[in-house]
mmCIF file of C-alpha atoms and ligand atoms in Angstrom:
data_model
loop_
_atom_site.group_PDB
_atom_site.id
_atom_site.type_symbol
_atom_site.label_atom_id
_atom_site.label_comp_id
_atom_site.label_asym_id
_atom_site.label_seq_id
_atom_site.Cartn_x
_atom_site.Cartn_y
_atom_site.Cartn_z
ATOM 1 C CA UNK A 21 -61.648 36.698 -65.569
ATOM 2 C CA UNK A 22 -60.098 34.781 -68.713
ATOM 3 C CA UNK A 23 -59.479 37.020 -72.279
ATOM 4 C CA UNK A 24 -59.672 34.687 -74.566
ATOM 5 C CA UNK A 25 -58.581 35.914 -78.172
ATOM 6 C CA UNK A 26 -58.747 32.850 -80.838
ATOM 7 C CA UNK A 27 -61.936 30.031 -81.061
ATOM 8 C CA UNK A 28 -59.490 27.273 -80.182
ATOM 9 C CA UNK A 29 -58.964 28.088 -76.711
ATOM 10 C CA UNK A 30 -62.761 28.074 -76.090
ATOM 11 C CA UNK A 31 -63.133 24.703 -75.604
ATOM 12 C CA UNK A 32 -62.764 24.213 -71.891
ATOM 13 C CA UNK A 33 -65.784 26.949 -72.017
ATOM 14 C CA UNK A 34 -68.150 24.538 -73.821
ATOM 15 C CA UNK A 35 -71.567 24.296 -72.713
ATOM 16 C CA UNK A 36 -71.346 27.782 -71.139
ATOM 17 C CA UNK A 37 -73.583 30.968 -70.813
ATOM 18 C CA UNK A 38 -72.685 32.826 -73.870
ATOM 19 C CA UNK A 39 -73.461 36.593 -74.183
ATOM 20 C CA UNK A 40 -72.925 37.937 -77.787
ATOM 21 C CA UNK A 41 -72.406 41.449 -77.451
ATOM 22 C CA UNK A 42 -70.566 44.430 -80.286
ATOM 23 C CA UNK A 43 -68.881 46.007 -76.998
ATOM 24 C CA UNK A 44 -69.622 49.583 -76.170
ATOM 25 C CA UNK A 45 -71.123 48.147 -73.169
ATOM 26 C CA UNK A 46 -73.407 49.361 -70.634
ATOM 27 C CA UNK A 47 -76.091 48.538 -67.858
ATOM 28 C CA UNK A 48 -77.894 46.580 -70.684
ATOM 29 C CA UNK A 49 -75.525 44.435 -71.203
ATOM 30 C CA UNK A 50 -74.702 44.142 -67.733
ATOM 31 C CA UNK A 51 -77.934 43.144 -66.939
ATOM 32 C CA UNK A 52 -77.433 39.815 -69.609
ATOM 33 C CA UNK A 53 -74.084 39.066 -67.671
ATOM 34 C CA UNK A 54 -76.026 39.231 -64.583
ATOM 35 C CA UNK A 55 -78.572 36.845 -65.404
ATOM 36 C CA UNK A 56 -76.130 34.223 -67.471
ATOM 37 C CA UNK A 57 -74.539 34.512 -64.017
ATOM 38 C CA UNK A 58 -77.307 33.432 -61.943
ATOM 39 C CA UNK A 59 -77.868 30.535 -63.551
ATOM 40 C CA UNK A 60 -74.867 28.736 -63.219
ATOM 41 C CA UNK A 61 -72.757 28.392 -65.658
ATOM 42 C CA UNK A 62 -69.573 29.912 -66.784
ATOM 43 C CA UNK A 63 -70.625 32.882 -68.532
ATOM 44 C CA UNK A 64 -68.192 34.104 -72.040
ATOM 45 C CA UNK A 65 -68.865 37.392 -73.289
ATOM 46 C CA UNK A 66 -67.659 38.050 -76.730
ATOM 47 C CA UNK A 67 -67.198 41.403 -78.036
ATOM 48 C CA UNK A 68 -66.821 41.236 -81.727
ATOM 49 C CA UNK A 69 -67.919 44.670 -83.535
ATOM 50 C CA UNK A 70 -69.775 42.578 -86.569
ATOM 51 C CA UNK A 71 -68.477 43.928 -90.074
ATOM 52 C CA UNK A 72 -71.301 41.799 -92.262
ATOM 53 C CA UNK A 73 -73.910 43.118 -90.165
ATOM 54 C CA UNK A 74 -73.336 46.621 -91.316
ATOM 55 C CA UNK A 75 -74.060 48.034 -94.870
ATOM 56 C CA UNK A 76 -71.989 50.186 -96.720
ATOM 57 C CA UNK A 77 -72.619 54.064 -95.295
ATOM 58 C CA UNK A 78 -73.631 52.437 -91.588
ATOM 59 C CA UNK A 79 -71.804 53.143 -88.656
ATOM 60 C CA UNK A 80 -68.972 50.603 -88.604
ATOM 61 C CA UNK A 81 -66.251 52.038 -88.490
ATOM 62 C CA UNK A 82 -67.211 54.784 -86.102
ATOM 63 C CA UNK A 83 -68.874 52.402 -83.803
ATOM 64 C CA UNK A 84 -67.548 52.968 -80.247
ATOM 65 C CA UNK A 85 -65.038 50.278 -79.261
ATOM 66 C CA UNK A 86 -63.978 50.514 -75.789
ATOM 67 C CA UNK A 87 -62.258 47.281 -74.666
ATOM 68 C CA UNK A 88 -60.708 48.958 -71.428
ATOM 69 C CA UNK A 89 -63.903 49.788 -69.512
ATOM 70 C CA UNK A 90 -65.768 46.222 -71.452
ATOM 71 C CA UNK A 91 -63.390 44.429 -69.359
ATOM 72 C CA UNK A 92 -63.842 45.921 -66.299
ATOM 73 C CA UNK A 93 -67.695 45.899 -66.513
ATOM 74 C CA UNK A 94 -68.193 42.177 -67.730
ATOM 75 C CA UNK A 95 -65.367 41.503 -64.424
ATOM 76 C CA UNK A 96 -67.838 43.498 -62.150
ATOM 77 C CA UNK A 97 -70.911 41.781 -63.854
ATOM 78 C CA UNK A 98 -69.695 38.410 -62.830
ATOM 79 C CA UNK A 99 -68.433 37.057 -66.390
ATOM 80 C CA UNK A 100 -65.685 33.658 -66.284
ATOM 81 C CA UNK A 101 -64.121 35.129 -69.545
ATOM 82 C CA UNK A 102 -64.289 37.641 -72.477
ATOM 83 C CA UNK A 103 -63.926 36.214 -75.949
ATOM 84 C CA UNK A 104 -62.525 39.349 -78.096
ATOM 85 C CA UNK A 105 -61.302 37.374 -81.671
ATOM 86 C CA UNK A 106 -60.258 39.464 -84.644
ATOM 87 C CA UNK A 107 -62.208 39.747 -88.013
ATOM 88 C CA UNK A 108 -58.743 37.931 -89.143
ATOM 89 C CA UNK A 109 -59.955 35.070 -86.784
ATOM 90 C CA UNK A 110 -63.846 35.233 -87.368
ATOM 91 C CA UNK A 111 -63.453 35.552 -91.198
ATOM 92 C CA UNK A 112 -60.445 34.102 -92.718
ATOM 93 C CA UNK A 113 -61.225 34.715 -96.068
ATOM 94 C CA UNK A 114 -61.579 38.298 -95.920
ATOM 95 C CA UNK A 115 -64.664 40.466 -94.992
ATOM 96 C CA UNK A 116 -65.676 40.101 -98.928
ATOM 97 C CA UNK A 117 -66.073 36.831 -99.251
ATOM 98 C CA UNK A 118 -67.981 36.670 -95.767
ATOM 99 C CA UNK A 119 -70.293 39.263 -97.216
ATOM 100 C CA UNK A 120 -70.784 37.084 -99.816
ATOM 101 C CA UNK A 121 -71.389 34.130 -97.805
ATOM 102 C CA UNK A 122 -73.556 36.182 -95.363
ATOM 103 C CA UNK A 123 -76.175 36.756 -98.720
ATOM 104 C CA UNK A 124 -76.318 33.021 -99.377
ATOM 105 C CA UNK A 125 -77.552 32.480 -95.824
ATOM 106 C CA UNK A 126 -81.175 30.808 -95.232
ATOM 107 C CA UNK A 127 -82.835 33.533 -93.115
ATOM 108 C CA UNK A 128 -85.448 32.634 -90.632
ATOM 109 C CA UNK A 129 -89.226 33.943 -92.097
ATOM 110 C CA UNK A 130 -88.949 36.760 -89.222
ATOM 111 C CA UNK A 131 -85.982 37.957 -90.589
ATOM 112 C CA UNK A 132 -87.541 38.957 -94.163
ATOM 113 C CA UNK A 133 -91.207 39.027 -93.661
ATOM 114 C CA UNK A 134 -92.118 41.396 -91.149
ATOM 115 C CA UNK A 135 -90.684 44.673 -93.013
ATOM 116 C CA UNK A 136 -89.332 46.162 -90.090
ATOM 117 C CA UNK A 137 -85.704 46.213 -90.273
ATOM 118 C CA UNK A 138 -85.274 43.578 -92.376
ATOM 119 C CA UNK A 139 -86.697 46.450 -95.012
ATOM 120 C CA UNK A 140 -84.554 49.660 -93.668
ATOM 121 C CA UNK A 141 -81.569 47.318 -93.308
ATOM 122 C CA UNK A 142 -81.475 44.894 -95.850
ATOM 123 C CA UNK A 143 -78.002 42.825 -95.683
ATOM 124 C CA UNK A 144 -78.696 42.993 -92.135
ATOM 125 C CA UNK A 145 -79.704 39.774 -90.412
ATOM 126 C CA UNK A 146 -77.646 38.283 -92.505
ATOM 127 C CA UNK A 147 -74.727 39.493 -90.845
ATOM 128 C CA UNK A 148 -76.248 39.008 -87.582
ATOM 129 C CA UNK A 149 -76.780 35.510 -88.038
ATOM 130 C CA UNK A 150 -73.729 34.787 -89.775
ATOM 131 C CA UNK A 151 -71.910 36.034 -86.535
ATOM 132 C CA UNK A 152 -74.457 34.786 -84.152
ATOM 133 C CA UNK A 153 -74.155 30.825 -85.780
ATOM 134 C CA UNK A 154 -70.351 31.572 -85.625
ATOM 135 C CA UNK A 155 -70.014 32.272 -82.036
ATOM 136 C CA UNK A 156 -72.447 29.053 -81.670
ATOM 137 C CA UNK A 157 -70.277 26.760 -83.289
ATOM 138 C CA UNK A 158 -67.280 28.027 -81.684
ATOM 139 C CA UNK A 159 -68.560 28.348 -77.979
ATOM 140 C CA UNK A 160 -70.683 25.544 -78.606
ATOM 141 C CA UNK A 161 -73.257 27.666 -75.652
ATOM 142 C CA UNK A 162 -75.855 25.706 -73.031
ATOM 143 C CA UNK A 163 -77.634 28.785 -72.818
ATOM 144 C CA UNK A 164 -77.519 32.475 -75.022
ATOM 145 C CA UNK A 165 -78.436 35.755 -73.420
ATOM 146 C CA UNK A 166 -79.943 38.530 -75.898
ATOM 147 C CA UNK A 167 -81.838 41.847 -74.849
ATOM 148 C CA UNK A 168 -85.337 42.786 -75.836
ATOM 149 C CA UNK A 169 -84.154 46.360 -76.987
ATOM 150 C CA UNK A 170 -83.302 44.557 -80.519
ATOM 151 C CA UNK A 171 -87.036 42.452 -80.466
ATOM 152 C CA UNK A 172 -86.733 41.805 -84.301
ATOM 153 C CA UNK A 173 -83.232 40.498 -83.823
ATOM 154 C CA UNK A 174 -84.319 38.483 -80.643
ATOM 155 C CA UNK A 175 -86.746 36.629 -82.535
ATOM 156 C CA UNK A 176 -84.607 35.980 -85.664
ATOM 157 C CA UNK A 177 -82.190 34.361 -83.374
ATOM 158 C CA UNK A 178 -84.465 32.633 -81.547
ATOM 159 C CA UNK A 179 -85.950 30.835 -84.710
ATOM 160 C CA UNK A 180 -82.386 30.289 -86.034
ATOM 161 C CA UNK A 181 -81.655 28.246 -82.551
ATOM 162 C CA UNK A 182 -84.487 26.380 -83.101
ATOM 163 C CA UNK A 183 -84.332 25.411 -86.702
ATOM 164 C CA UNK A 184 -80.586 24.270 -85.921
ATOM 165 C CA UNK A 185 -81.284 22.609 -82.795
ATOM 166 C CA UNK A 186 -79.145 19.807 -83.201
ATOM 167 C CA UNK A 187 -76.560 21.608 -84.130
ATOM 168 C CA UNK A 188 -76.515 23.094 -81.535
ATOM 169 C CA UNK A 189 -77.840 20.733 -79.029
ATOM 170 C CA UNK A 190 -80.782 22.224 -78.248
ATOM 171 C CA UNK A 191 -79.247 25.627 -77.039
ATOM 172 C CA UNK A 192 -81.951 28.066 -74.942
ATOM 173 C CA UNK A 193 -82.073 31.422 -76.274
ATOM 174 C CA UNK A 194 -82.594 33.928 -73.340
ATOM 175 C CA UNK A 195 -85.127 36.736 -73.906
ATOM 176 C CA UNK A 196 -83.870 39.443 -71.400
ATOM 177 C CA UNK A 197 -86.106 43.069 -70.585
ATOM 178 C CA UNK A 198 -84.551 46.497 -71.854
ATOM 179 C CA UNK A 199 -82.492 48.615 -69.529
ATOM 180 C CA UNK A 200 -83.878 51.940 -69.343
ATOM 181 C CA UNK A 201 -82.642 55.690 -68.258
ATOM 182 C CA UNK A 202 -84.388 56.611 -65.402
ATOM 183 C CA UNK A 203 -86.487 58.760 -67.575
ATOM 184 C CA UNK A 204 -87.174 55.458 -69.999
ATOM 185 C CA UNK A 205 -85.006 55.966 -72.868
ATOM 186 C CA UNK A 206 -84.035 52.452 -73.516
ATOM 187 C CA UNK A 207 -80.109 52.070 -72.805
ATOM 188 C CA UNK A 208 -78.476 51.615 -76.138
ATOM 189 C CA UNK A 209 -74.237 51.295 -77.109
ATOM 190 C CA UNK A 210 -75.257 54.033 -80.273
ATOM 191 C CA UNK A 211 -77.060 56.749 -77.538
ATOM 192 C CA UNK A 212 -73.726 57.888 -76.858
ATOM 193 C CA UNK A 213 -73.983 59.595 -80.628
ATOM 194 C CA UNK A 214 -76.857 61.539 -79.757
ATOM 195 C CA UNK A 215 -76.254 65.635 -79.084
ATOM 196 C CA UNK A 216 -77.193 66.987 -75.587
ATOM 197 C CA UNK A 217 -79.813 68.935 -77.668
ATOM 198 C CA UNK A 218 -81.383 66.234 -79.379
ATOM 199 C CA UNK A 219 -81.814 63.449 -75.721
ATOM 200 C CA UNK A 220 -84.695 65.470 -75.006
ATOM 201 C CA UNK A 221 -86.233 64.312 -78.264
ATOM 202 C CA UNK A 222 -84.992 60.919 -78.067
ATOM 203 C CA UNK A 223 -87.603 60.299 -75.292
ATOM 204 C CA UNK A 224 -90.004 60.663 -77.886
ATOM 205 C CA UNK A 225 -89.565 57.072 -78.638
ATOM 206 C CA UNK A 226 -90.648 55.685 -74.895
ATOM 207 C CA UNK A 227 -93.249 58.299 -74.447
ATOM 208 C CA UNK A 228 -94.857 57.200 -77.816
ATOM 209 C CA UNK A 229 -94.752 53.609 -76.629
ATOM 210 C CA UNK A 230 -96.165 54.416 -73.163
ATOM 211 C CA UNK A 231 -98.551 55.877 -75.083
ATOM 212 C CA UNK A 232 -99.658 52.981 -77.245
ATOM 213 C CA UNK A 233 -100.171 51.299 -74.242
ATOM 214 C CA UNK A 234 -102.464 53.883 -72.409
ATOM 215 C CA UNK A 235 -104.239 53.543 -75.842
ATOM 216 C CA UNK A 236 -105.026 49.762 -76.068
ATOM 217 C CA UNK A 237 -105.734 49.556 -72.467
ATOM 218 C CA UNK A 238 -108.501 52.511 -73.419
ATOM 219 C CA UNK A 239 -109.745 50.106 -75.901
ATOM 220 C CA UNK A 240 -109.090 51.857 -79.286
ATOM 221 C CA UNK A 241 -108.070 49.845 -82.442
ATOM 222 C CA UNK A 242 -104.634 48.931 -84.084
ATOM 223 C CA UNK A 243 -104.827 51.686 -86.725
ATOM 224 C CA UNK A 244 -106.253 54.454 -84.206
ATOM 225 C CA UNK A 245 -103.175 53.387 -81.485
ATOM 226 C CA UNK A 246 -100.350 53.531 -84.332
ATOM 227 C CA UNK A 247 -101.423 57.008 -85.334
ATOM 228 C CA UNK A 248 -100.779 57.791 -82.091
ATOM 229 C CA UNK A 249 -97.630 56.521 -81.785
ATOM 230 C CA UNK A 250 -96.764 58.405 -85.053
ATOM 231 C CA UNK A 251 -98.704 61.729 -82.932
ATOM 232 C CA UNK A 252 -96.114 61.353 -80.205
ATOM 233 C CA UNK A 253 -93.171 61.278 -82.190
ATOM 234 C CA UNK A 254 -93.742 63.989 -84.632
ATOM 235 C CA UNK A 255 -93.907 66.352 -81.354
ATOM 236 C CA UNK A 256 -90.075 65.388 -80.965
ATOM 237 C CA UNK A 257 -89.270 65.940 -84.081
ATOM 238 C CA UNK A 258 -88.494 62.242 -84.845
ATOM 239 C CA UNK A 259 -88.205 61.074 -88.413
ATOM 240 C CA UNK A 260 -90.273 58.097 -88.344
ATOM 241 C CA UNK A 261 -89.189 54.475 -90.074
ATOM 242 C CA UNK A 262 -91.820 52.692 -88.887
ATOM 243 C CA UNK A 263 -94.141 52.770 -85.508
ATOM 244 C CA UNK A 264 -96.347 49.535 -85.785
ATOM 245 C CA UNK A 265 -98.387 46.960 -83.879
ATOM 246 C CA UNK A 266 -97.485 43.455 -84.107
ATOM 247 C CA UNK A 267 -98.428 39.964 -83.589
ATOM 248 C CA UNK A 268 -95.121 39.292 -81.127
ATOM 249 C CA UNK A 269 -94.385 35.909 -82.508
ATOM 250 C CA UNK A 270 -94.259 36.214 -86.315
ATOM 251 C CA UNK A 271 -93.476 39.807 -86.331
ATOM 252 C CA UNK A 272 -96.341 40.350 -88.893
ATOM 253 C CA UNK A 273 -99.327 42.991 -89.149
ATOM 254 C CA UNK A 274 -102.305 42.052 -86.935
ATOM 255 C CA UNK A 275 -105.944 43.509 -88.298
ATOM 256 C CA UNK A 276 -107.503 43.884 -84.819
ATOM 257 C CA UNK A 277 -106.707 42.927 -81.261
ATOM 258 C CA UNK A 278 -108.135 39.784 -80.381
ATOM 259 C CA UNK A 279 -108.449 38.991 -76.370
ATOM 260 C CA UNK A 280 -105.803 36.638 -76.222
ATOM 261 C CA UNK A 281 -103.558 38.445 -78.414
ATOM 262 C CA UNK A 282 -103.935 41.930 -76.853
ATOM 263 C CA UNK A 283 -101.607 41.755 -74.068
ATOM 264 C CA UNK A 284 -98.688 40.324 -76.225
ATOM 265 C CA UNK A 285 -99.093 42.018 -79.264
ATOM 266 C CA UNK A 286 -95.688 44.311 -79.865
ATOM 267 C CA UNK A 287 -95.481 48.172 -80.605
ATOM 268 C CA UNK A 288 -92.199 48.740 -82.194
ATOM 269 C CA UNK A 289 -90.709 51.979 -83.330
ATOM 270 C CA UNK A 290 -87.983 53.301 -85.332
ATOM 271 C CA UNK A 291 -87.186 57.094 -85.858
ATOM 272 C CA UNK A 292 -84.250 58.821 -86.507
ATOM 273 C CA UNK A 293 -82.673 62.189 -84.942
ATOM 274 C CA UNK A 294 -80.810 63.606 -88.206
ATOM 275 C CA UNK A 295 -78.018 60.472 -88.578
ATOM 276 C CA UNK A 296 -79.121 58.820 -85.249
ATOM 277 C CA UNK A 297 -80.784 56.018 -85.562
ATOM 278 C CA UNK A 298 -82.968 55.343 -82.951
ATOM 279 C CA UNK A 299 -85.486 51.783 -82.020
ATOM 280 C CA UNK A 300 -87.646 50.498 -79.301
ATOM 281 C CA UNK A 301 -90.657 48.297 -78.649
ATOM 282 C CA UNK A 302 -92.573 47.469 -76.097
ATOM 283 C CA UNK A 303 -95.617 44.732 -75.026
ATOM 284 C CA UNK A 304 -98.760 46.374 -75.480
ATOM 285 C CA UNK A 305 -99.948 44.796 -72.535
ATOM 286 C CA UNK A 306 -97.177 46.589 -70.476
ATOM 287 C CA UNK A 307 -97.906 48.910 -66.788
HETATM 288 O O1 PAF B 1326 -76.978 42.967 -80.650
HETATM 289 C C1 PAF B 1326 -75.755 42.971 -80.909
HETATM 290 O O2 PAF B 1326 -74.943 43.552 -80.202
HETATM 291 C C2 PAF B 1326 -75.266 42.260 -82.164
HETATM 292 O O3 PAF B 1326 -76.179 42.359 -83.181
HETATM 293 C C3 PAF B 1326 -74.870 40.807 -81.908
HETATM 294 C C4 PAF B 1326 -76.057 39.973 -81.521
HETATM 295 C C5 PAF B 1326 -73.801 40.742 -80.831
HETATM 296 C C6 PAF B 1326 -74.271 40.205 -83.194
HETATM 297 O O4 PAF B 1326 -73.159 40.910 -83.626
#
């Protein structure tokens, strides 16, 4: 497997498999690697913890960064070559001014409309597609790999590959399931943060979706099925952001479940545990 450092020596992986990742990587992101490597083509995984996609007082620069046992598990996965630049090489002007470009940015309507994270974490998808479009340009990508765990952030991209698809000649964005703990709490780089005492409670987040979908299979109605979301997690002592039902395209409120929409609209959740910061979502339509 290749480590490739600085966007110049990318070219010969043009056209590739690209998986974006922060790092701090685990049977998620092993999973993406997996599937870029089943279809074909070389697969680069970059691992680039993403200063403009973190606002002041986030976790940035605690944010676990552990290169050794990255490489090993992308090498195991069945990835050509990592792609590790510095923030020297992704922002040459200095992490100001790309903060400052980042705000100028012309944000898909998912990424401001839906008041999901777009509202707890403002500067946000800025960052992310600031990055994202970087590593586009640079490895120039056939095909992009991103996890459902981050389903705002999926569909942000998504609409940002499409809106700029000859820029990047018609690139396919990859929708890939969340990983899960055997007991369902959806694998996550930022669970390592979480206190033995408080994993117990960070179940609350599956079980509450599991829930939701017990619900609208029993037939009861959008408002009914978020209050129970918001019933589950209050029992583990989550402190909830948001726990929703959406239309899984737009992102947006839905006022009742119409037949065709039922299966695909999206419960998504965010809750804290004291300073962790905890999401997840799930079809409504899933088992
Ligand atoms: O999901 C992530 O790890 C990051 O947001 C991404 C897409 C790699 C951009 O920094």
């Amino acid at each position: 497997m290749q480590i490739i450092e600085h966007a110049e020596s990318l070219t010969p992986m043009h056209a590739c498999a690209l998986v974006p990742t922060m790092g701090a990587l685990h049977a998620g992101h092993a999973s993406l690697i997996q599937r870029a490597a089943s279809d074909g083509l070389p697969v680069v995984v970059s691992l680039f913890v993403n200063p403009t996609q973190f606002a002041a007082g986030e976790d940035f620069s605690k944010y676990p960064r552990t290169l050794e046992a990255d490489r090993e598990l992308c090498q195991a996965a069945g990835a050509t070559a990592i792609f590790i630049p510095s923030v020297q090489d992704m922002y040459p002007h200095g992490v100001d001014a790309a903060n400052t470009e980042a705000g100028t940015l012309q944000l898909p309507l998912v990424a401001t409309q839906p008041k999901l994270e777009d509202a707890q974490r403002p500067t946000h998808f800025a960052g992310v597609c600031q990055v994202v479009a970087k590593l586009f340009d640079m490895c120039q990508p056939a095909t992009a790999y991103f996890g459902e765990k981050d389903f705002q952030q999926l569909r942000v991209i998504q609409d940002m590959a499409r809106r700029e698809g000859a820029r990047w000649k018609n690139l396919v964005v990859h929708a890939c399931p969340t990983i899960r703990e055997s007991d369902g709490l959806a694998m996550s780089s930022r669970n390592r943060y979480l206190q033995a005492d408080q994993r117990e409670n960070a179940l609350g987040l599956w079980r509450a979706l599991t829930v939701a979908q017990a619900s609208v299979r029993a037939g009861m109605d959008i408002a009914a099925v978020e209050n129970e979301m918001l019933r589950v997690l209050a029992q583990h002592q989550l402190q909830v952001e948001y726990a929703v039902i959406r239309a899984p395209g737009t992102l947006l409120p839905i006022e009742k479940f119409e037949p065709k929409l039922k299966s695909g609209a999206r419960a998504l959740i965010a809750a804290r545990l004291e300073s962790v910061r905890l999401i997840d979502n799930a079809s409504c339509g899933g088992a």
